[in-house]
PDB file of C-alpha atoms in Angstrom:
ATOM      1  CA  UNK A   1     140.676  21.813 -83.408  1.00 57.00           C
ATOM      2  CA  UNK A   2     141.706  24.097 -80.641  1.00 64.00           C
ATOM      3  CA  UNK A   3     140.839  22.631 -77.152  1.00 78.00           C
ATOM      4  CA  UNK A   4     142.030  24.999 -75.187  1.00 87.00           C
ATOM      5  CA  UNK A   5     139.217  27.202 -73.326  1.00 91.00           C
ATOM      6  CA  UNK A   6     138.424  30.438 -74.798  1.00 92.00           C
ATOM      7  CA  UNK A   7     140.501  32.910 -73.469  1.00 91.00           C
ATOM      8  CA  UNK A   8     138.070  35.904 -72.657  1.00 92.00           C
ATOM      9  CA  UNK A   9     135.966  33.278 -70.790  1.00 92.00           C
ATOM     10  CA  UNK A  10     138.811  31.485 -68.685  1.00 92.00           C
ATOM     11  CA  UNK A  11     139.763  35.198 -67.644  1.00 90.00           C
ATOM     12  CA  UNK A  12     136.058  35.960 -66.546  1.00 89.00           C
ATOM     13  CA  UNK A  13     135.929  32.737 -64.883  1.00 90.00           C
ATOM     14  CA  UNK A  14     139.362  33.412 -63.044  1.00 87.00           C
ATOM     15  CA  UNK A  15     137.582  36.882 -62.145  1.00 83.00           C
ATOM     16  CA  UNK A  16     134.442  35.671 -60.588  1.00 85.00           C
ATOM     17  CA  UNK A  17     135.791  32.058 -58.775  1.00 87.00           C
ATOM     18  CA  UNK A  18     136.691  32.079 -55.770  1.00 84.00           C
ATOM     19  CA  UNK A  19     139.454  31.136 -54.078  1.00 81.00           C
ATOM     20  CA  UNK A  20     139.336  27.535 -52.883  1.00 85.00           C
ATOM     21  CA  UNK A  21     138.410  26.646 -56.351  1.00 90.00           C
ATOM     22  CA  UNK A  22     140.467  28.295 -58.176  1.00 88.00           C
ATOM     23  CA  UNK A  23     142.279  24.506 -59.185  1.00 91.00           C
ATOM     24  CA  UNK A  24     139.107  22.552 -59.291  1.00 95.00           C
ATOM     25  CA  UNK A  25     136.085  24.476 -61.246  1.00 95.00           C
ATOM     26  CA  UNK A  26     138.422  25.450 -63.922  1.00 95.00           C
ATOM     27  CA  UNK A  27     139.966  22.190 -63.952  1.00 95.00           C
ATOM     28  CA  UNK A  28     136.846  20.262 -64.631  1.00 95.00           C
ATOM     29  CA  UNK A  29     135.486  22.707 -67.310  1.00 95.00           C
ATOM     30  CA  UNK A  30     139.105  22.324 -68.702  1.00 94.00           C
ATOM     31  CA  UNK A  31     138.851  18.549 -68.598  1.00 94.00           C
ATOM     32  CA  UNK A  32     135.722  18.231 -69.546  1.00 95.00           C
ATOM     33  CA  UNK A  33     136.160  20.396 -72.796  1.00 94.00           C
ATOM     34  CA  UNK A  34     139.048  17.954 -73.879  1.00 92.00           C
ATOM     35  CA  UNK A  35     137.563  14.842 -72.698  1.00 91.00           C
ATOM     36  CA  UNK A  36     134.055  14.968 -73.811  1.00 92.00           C
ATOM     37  CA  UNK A  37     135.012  17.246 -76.966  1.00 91.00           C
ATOM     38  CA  UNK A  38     132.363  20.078 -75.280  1.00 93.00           C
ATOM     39  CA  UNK A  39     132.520  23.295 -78.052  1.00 93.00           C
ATOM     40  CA  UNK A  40     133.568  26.547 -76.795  1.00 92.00           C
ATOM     41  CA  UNK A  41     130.026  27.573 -76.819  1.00 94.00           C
ATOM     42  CA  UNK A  42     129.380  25.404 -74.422  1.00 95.00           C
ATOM     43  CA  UNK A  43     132.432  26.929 -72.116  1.00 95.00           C
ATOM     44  CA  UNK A  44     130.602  29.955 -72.094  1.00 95.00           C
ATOM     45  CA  UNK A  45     127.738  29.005 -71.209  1.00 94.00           C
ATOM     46  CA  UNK A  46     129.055  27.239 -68.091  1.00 95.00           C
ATOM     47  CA  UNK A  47     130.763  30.251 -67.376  1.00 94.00           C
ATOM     48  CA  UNK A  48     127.771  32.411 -67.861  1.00 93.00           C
ATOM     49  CA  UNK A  49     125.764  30.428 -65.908  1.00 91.00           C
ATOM     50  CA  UNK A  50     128.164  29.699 -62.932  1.00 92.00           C
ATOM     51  CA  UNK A  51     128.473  33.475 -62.621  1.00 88.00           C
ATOM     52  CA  UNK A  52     125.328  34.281 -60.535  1.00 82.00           C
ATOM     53  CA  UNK A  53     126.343  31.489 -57.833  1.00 85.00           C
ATOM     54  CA  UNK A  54     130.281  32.232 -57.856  1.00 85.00           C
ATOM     55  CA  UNK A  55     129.987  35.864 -57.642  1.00 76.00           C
ATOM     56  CA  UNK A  56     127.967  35.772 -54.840  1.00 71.00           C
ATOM     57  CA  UNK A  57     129.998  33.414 -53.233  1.00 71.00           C
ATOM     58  CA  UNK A  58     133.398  35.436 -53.858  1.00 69.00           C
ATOM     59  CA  UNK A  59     131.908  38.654 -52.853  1.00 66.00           C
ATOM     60  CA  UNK A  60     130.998  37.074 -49.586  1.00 66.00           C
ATOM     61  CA  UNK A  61     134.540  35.761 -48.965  1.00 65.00           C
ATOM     62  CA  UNK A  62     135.776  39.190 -49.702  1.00 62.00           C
ATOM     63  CA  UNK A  63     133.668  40.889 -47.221  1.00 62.00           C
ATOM     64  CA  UNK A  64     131.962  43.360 -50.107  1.00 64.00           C
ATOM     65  CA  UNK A  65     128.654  42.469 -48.959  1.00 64.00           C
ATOM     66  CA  UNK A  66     128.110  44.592 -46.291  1.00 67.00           C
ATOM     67  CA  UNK A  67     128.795  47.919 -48.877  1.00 70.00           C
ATOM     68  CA  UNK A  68     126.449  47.035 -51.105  1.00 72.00           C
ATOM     69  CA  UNK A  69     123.551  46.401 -48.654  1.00 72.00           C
ATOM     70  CA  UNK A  70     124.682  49.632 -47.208  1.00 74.00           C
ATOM     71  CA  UNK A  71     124.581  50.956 -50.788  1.00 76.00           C
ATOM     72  CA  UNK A  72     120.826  50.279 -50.654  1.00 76.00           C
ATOM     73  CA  UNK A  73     120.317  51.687 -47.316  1.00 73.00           C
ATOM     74  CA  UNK A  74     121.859  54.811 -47.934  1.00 76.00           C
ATOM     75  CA  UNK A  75     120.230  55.355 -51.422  1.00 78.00           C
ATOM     76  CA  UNK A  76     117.069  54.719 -48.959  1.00 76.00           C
ATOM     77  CA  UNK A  77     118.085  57.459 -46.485  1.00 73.00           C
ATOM     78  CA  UNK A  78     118.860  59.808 -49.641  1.00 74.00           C
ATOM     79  CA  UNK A  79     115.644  59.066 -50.553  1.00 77.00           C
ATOM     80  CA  UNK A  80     113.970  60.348 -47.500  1.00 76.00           C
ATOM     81  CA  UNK A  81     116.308  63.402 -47.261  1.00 73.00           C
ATOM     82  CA  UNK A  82     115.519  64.586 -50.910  1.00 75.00           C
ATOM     83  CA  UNK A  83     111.622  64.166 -50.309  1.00 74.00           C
ATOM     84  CA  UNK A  84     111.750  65.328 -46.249  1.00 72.00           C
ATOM     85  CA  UNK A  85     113.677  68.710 -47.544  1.00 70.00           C
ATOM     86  CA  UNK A  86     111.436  69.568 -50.803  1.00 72.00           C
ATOM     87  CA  UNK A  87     108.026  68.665 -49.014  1.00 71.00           C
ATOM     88  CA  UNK A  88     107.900  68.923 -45.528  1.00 67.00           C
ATOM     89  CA  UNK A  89     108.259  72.499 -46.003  1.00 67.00           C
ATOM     90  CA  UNK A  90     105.450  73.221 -48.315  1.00 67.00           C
ATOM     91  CA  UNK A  91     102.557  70.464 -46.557  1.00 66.00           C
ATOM     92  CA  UNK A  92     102.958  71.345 -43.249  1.00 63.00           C
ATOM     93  CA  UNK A  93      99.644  73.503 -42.646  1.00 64.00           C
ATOM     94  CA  UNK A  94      97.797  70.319 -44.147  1.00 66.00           C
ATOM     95  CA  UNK A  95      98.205  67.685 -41.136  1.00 65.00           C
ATOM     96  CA  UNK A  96      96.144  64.280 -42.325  1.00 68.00           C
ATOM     97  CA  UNK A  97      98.803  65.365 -45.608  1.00 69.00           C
ATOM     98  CA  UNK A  98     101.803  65.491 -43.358  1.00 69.00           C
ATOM     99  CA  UNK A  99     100.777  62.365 -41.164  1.00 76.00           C
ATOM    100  CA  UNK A 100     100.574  60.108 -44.568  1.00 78.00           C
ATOM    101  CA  UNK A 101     103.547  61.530 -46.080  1.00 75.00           C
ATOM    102  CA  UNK A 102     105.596  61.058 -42.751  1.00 77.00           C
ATOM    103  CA  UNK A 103     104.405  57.373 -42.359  1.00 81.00           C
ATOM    104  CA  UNK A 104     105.222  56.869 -46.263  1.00 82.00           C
ATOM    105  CA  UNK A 105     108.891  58.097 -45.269  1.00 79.00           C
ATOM    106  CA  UNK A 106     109.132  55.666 -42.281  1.00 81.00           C
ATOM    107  CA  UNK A 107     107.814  52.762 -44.833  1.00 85.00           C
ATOM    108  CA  UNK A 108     110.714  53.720 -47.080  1.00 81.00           C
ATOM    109  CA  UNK A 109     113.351  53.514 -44.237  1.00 80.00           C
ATOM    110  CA  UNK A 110     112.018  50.309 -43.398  1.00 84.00           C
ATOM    111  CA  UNK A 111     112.045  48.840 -46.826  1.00 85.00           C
ATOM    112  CA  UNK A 112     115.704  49.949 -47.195  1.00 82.00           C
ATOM    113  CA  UNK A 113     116.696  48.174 -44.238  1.00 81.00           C
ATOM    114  CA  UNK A 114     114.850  45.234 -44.825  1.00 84.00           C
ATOM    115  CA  UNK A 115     116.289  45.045 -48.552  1.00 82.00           C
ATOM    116  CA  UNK A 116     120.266  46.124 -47.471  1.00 79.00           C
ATOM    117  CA  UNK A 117     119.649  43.358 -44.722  1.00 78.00           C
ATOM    118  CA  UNK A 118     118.642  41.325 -48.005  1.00 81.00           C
ATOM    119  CA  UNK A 119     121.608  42.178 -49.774  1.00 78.00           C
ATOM    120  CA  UNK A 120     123.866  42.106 -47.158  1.00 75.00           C
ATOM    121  CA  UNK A 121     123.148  38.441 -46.134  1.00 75.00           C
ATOM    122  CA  UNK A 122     122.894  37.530 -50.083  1.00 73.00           C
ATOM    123  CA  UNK A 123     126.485  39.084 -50.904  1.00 69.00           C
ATOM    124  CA  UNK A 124     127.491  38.346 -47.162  1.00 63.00           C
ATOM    125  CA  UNK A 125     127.436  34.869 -46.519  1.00 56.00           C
ATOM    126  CA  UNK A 126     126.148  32.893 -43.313  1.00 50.00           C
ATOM    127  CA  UNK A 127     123.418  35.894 -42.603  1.00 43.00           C
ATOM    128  CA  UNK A 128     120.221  36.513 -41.041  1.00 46.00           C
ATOM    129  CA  UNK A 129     123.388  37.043 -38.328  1.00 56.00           C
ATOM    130  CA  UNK A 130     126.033  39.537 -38.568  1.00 64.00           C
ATOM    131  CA  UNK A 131     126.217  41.326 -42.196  1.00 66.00           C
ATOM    132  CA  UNK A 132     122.345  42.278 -41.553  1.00 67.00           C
ATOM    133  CA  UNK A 133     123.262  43.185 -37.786  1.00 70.00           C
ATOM    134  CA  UNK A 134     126.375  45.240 -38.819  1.00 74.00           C
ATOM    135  CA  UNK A 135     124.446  47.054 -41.634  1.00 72.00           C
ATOM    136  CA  UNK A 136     121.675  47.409 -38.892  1.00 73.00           C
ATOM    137  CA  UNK A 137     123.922  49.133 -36.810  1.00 75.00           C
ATOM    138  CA  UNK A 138     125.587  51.649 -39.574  1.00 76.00           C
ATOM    139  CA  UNK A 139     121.908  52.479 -40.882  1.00 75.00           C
ATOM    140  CA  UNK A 140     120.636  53.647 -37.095  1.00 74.00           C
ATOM    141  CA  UNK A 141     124.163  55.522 -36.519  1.00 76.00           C
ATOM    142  CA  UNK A 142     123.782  57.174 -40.137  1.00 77.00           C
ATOM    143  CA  UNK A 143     119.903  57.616 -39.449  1.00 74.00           C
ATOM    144  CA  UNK A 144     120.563  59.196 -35.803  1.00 73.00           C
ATOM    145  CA  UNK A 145     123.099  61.730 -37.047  1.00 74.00           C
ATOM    146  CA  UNK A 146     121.235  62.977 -40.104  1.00 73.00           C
ATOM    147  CA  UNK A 147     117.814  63.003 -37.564  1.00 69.00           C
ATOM    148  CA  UNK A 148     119.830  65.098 -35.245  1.00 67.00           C
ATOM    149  CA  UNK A 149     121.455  67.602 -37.759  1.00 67.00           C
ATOM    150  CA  UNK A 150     119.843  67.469 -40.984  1.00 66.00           C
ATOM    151  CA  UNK A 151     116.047  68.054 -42.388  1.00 61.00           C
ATOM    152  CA  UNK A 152     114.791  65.132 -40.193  1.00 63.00           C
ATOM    153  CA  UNK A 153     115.137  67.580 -37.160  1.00 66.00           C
ATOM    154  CA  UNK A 154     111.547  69.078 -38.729  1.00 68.00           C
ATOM    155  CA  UNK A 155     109.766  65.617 -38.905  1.00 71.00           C
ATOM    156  CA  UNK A 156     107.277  64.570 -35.916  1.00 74.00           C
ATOM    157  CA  UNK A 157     108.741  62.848 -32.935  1.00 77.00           C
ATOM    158  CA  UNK A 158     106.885  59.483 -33.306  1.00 79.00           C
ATOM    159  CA  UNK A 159     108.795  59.524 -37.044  1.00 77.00           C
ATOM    160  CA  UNK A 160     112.326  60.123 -35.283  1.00 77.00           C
ATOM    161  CA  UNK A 161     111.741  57.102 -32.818  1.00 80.00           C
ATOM    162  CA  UNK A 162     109.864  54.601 -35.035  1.00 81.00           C
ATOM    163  CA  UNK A 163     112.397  54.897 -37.885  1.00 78.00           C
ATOM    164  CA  UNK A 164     115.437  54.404 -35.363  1.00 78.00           C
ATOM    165  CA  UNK A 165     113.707  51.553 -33.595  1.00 83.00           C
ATOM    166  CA  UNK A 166     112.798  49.881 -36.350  1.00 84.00           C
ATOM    167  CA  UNK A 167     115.469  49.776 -38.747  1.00 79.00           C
ATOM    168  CA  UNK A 168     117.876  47.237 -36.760  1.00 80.00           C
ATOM    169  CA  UNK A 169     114.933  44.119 -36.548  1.00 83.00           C
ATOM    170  CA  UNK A 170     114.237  45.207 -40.323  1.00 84.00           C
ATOM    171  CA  UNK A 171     117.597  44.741 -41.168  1.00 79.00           C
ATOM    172  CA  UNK A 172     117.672  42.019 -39.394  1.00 80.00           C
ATOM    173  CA  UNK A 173     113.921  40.245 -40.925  1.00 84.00           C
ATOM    174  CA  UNK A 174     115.311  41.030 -44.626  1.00 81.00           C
ATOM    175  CA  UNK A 175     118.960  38.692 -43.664  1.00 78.00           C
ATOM    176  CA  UNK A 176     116.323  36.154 -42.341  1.00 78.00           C
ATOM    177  CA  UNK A 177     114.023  36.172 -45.520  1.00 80.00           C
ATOM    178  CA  UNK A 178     117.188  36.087 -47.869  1.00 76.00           C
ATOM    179  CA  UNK A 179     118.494  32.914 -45.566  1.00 70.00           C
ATOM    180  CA  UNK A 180     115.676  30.815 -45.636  1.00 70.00           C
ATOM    181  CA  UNK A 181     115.294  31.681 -49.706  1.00 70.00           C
ATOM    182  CA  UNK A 182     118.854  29.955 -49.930  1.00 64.00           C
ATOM    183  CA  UNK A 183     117.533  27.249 -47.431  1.00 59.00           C
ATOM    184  CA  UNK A 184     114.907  26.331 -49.776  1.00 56.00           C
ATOM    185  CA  UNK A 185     116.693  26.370 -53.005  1.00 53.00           C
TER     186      UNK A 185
ATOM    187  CA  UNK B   1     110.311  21.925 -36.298  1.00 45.00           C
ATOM    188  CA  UNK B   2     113.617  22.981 -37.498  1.00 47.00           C
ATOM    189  CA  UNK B   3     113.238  23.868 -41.441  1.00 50.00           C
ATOM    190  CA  UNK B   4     116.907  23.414 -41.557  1.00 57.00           C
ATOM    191  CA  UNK B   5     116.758  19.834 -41.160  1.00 67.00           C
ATOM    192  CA  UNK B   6     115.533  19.305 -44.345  1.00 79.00           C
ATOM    193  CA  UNK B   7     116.978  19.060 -48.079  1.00 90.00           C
ATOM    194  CA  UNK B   8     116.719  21.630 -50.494  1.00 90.00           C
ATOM    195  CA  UNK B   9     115.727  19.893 -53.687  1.00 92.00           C
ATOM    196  CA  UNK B  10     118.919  20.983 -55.293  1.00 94.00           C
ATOM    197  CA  UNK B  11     120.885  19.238 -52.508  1.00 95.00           C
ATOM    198  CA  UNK B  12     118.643  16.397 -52.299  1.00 95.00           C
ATOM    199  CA  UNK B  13     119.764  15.413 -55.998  1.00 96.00           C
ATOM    200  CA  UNK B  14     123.445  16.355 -55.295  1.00 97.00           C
ATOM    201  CA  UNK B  15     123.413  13.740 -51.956  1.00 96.00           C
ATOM    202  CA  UNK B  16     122.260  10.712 -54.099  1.00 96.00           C
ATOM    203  CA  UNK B  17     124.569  11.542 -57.049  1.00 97.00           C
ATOM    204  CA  UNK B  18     127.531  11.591 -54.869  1.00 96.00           C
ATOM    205  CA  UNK B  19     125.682   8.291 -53.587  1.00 95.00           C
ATOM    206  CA  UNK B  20     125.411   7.045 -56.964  1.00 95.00           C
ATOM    207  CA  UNK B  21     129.169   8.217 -58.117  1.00 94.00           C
ATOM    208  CA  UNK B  22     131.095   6.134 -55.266  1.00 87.00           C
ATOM    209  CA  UNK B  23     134.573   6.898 -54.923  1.00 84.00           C
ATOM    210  CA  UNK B  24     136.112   9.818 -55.065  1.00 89.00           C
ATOM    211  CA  UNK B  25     133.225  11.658 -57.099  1.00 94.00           C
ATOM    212  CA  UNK B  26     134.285  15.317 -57.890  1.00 95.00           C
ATOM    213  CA  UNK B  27     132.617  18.346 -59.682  1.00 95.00           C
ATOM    214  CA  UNK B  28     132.638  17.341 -63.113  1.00 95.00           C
ATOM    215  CA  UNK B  29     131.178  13.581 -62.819  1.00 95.00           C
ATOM    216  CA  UNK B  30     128.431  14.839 -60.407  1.00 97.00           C
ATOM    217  CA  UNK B  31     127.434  17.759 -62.694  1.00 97.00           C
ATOM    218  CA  UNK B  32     127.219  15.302 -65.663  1.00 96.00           C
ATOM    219  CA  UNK B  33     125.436  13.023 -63.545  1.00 96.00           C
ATOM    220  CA  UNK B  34     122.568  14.926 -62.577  1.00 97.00           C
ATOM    221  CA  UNK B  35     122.533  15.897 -66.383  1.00 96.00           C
ATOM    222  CA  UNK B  36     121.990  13.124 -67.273  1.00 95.00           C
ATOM    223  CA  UNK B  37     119.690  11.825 -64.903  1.00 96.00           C
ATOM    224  CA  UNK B  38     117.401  14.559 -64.893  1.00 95.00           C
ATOM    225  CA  UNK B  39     117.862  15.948 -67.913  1.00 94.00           C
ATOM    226  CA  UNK B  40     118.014  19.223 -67.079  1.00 93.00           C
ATOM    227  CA  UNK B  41     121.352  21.597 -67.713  1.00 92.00           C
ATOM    228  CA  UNK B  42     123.271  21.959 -65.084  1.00 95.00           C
ATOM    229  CA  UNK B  43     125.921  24.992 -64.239  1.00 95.00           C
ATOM    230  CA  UNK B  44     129.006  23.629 -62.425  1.00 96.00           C
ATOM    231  CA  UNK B  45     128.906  26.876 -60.365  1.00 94.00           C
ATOM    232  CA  UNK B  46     125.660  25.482 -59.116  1.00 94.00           C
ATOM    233  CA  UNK B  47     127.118  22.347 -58.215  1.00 96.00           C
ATOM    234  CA  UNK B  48     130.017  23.750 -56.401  1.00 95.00           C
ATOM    235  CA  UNK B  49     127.567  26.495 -54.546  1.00 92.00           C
ATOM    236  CA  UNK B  50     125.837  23.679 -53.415  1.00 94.00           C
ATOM    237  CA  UNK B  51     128.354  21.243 -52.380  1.00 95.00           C
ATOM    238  CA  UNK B  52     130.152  24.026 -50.474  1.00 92.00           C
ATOM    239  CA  UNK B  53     126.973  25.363 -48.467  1.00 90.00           C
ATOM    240  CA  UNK B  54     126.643  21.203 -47.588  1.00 94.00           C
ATOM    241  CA  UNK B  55     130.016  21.791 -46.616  1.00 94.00           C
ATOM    242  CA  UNK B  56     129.469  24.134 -44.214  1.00 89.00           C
ATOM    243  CA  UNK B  57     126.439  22.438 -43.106  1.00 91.00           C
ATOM    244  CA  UNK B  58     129.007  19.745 -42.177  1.00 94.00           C
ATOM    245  CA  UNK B  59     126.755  17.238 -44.945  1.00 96.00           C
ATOM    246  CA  UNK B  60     129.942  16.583 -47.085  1.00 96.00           C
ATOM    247  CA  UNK B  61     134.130  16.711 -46.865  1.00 96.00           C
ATOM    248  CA  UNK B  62     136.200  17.509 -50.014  1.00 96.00           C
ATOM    249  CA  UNK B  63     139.922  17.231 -50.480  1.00 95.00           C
ATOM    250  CA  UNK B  64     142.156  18.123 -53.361  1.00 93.00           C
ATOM    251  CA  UNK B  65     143.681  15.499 -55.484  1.00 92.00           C
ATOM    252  CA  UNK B  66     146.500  15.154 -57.809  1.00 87.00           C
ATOM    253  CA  UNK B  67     146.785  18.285 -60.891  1.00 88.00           C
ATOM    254  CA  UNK B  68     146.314  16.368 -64.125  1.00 87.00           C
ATOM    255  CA  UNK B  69     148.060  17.880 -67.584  1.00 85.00           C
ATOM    256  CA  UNK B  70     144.526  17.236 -69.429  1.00 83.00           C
ATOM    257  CA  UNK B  71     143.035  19.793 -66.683  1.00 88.00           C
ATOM    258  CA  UNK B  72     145.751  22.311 -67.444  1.00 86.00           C
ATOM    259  CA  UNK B  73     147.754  21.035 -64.368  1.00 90.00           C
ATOM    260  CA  UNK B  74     144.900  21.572 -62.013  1.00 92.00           C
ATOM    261  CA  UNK B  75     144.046  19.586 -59.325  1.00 94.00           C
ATOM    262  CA  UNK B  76     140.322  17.801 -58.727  1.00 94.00           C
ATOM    263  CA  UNK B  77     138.661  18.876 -56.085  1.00 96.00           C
ATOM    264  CA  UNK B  78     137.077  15.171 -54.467  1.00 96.00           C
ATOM    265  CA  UNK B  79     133.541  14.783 -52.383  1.00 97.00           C
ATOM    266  CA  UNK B  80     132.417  12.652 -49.724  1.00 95.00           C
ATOM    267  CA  UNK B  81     129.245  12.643 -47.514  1.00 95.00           C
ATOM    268  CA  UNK B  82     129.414  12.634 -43.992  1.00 95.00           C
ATOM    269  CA  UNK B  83     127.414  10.921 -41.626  1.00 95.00           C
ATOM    270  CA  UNK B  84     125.396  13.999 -40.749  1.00 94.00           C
ATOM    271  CA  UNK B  85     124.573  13.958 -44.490  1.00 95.00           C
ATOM    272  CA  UNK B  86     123.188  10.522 -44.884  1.00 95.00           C
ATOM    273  CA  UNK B  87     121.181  11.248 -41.751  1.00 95.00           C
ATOM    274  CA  UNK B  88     119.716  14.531 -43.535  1.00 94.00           C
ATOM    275  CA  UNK B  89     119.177  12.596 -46.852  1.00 95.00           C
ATOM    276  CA  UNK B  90     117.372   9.612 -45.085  1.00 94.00           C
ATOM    277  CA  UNK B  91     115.197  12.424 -43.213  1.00 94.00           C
ATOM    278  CA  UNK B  92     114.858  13.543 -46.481  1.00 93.00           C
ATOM    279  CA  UNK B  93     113.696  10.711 -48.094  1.00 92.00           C
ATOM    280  CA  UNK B  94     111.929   9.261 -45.503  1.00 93.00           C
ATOM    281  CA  UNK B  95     109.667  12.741 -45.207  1.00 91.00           C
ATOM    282  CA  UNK B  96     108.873  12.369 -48.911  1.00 90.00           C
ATOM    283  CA  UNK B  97     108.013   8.690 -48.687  1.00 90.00           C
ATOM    284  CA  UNK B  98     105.568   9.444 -46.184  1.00 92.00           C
ATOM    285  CA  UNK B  99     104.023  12.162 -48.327  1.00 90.00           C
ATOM    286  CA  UNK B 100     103.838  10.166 -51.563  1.00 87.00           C
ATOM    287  CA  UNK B 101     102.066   7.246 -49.187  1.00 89.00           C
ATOM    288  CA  UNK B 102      98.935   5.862 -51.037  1.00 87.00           C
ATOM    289  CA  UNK B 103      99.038   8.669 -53.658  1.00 86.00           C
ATOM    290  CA  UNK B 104      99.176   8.312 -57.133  1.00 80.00           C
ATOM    291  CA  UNK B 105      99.900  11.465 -59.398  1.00 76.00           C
ATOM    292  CA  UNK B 106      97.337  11.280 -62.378  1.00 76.00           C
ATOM    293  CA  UNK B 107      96.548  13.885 -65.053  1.00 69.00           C
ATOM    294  CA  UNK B 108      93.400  14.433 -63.430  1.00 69.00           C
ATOM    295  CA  UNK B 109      94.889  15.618 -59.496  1.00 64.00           C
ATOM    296  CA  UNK B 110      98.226  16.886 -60.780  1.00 60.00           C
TER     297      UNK B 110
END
């Protein structure tokens, strides 16, 4: 019987482990397929398994969190853009209309930076600190510039300022929530 | 209070298996011990993820071994806990004791 680890697996293992234990994770699946005669099945399904908490841990050490929070933050900002250019334009004579629709947007840029402060600190490692902060920080620069030249030029005031001032703390709250998840589990 | 200065449940079992294991307990004897104990399936990502946030919580120390030719030449990676991890598991423990104090879990209150 062959006791070697399947090879597709050990490769995806090799992929997703990070560095420090690249000897010692798989080593003991290694030794414990030989030593307890464990079926390649079960390899797998170690493998398969250890993926959600390696990858994490390996994108943290590699420093990726940080662009895929700010994936979700931008995607949020896009979000606003698309909807502030197609229907700003065409509700503005209706103001109760434009007041909920603005304060809709602003809910949206909050939620963004609440879930790439989520991300960041998931992917990012010791959060709630600096991966939220640092997305924070990119999200109000990005937010600022596209307020100052783009579409959100035609939004209200109050809109401009509430979605600058809030999106740092929000980023900030969503690194917070994700670190006290990991705290509990 | 601090929240931090509690165990996770995850980390709470991982603390007394390493108790339990003795000397020089690494990965693969601590994920087979909580399988057993517990009876639950255990990833060994899990227990690595967990070991190494303990780690860096300064609850445990780890140092490599010796590789071995059955591991494919790889070296064990060992565990120890550190004094600031017995005092978390005995604030651990001693929290839960206190809750579980002249209770008894029945069908009928659980």
């Amino acid at each position: 019987m062959n006791r070697n680890p399947p090879r597709l697996a050990a490769a995806l293992l090799n992929l997703i482990v990070p560095e420090e234990e690249r000897e010692s994770i798989p080593g003991d699946l290694a030794e414990e397929l030989v030593t307890e005669n464990r079926s390649r099945l079960w390899y797998w399904r170690q493998v398969m398994q250890s993926t959600r908490y390696l990858a994490g841990r390996s994108l943290r050490e590699s420093g990726l969190g940080i662009l895929g929070g700010g994936g979700v933050m931008c995607a949020g900002i896009f979000l606003i853009e698309i909807a502030a250019r197609n229907l700003l334009p065409v509700i503005t004579r209706i103001q109760p209309v434009v007041f909920g629709f603005t304060l809709t947007l602003l809910a949206v840029g909050v939620a963004s930076a609440v879930a790439g402060g989520y991300i960041a600190a998931r992917l990012g490692g010791d959060a709630g600190k600096l991966p939220p902060l640092v997305l924070g920080a990119l999200f109000v620069a990005i937010t600022g510039l596209w307020l100052v030249r783009g579409v959100g030029a035609a939004a209200p005031t109050w809109f401009r300022g509430g979605l600058i001032l809030l999106v740092l703390p929000s980023a900030f709250f969503g690194g917070r929530l994700q670190t006290q998840r990991s705290e509990d589990e | 209070m601090v929240k931090g200065n509690y165990l996770g449940e995850f980390e709470h079992i991982v603390l007394l298996a390493l108790l339990r294991l003795g000397e020089r307990p690494y990965g693969m004897r601590i994920r087979q011990e909580i399988e057993r104990r517990t009876g639950r399936s255990v990833a060994i990502g899990a227990v690595y993820a967990t070991l190494d946030r303990m780690e860096r919580k300064g609850y445990v120390s780890s140092w490599l071994g010796e590789p071995t030719a059955e591991r494919g030449g790889r070296a064990k990676r060992f565990f120890r806990i550190e004094g600031e991890g017995a005092r978390a598991l005995r604030r651990s423990e001693d929290a839960l004791g206190r809750m579980r104090l002249g209770l008894r879990v029945t069908r009928s209150n659980a």
